[in-house]
XYZ file of C-alpha atoms in Angstrom:
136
model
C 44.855 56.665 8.065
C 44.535 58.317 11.317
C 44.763 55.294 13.793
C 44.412 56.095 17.567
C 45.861 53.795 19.992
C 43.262 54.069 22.913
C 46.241 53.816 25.364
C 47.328 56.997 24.080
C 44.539 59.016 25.337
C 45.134 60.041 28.833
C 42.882 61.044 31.324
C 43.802 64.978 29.964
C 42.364 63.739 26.963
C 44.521 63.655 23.393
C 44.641 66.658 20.418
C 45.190 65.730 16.984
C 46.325 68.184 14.590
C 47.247 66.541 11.038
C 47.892 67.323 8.148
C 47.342 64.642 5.176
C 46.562 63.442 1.648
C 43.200 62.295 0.770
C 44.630 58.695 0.503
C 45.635 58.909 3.533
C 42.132 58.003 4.753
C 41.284 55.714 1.403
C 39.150 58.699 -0.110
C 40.133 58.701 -3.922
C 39.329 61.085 -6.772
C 36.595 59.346 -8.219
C 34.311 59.389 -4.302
C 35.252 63.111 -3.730
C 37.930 65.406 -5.565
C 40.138 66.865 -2.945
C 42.382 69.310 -3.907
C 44.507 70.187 -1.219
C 45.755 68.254 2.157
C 43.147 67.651 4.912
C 43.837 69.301 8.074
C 42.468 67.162 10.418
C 42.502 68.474 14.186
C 40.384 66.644 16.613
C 40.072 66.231 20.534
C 39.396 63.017 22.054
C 38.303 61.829 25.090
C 37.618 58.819 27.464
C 34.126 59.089 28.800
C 33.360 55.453 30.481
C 33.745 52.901 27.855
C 33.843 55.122 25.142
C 36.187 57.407 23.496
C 34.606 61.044 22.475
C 36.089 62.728 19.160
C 34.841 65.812 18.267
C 36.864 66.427 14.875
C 37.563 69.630 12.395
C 38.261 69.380 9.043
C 39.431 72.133 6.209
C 40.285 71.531 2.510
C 39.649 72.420 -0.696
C 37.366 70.626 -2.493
C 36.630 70.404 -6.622
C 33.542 70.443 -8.153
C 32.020 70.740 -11.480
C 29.107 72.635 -12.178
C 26.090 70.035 -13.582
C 24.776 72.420 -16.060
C 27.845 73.813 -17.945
C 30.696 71.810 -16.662
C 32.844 74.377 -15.658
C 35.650 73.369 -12.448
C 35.053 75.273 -8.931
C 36.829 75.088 -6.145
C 35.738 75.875 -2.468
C 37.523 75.903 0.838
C 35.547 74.161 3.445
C 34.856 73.881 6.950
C 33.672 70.819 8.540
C 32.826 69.542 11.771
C 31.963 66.152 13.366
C 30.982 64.260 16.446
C 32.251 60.546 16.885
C 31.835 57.913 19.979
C 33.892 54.921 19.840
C 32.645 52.155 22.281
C 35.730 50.156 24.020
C 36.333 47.437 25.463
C 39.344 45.472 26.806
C 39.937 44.048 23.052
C 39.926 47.458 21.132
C 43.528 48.484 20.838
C 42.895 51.461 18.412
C 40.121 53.059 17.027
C 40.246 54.753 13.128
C 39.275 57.894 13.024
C 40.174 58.562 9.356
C 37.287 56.157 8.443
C 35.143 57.572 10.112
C 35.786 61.357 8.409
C 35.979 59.256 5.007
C 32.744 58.075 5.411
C 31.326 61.820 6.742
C 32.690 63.560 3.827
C 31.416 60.822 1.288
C 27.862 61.718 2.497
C 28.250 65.335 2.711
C 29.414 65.576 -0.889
C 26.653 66.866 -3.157
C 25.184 65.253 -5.853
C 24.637 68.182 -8.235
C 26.522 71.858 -7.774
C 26.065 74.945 -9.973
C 28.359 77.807 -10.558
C 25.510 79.765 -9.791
C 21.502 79.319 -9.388
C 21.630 81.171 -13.167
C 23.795 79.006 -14.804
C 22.888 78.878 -18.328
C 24.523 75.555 -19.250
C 26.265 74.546 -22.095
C 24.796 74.396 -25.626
C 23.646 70.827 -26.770
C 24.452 71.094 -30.202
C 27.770 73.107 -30.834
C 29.362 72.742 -27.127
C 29.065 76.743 -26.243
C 29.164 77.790 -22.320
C 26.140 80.231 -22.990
C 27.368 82.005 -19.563
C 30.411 83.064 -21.618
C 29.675 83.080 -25.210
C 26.657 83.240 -27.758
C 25.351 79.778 -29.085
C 26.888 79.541 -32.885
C 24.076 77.242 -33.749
C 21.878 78.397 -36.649
C-alpha cells in the first residue's frame, strides 16, 4: 500500500521511490503474475485542490504464451498520470490503488512467444515449436 499523507507534500512537492511486493498494493497472482518487486518512484504535487502524481513503475512480469503455453518473462516500463482532488477531510490519498488498478488494465488478454508460434499439439501434448507431433 503506498498511502500518502497529503500533509506530507510540501510546497517543494514530495518524491517517492519504493520498492515493494505485489501485495503490497492488493495485486495477487491470479489478476497479474509479478515476478519481481515493483519499483515504484513517483513525484507529487499540490496544484490547488488537487494533488498531481506522475508515477514510474518497473518489474518483471510473467506471462504464458496462449498458443503453446510456454512461461515468458518481460521487464517493463510503465508510466502514469494521477490527480487526487482534496479537500479539508482527505487525510491521505492511495496511490498503490491507483497503479493496481493501471496495471490490471494494461495486462493483456492473450500473449504469444512469437507472432509464429506454432502451438501445442491437441492430441499428444507436443510444443510443435520444439519438437515434431508423434501423432500418427
Amino acid at each position: 500500500m503506498i498511502k500518502i499523507s497529503v500533509r506530507d507534500i510540501t510546497s517543494n512537492g514530495l518524491n517517492i521511490d519504493q520498492s515493494i511486493p505485489k501485495e503490497g498494493i492488493g495485486l495477487s497472482s491470479e489478476e497479474v503474475d509479478i515476478k519481481s518487486l515493483l519499483n515504484v518512484k513517483a513525484r507529487l504535487e499540490k496544484v490547488d485542490n488537487f494533488v498531481v502524481a506522475d508515477a514510474h513503475i518497473k518489474a518483471e512480469f510473467g506471462y504464458m504464451c496462449a498458443r503453446c503455453l510456454e512461461e515468458l518473462y518481460s521487464t517493463e516500463e510503465r508510466s502514469y498520470k494521477f490527480d487526487f482532488e482534496i479537500d479539508p477531510t482527505v487525510e491521505y490519498i492511495d496511490l498503490g490503488e491507483e497503479i493496481r488498478q493501471e496495471i490490471i488494465m494494461a495486462n493483456p488478454a492473450k500473449v504469444l512467444c512469437s507472432k509464429d508460434c506454432k502451438g501445442i499439439c491437441p492430441q499428444c501434448g507436443a510444443n510443435l515449436n520444439k519438437e515434431k507431433c508423434k501423432c500418427k
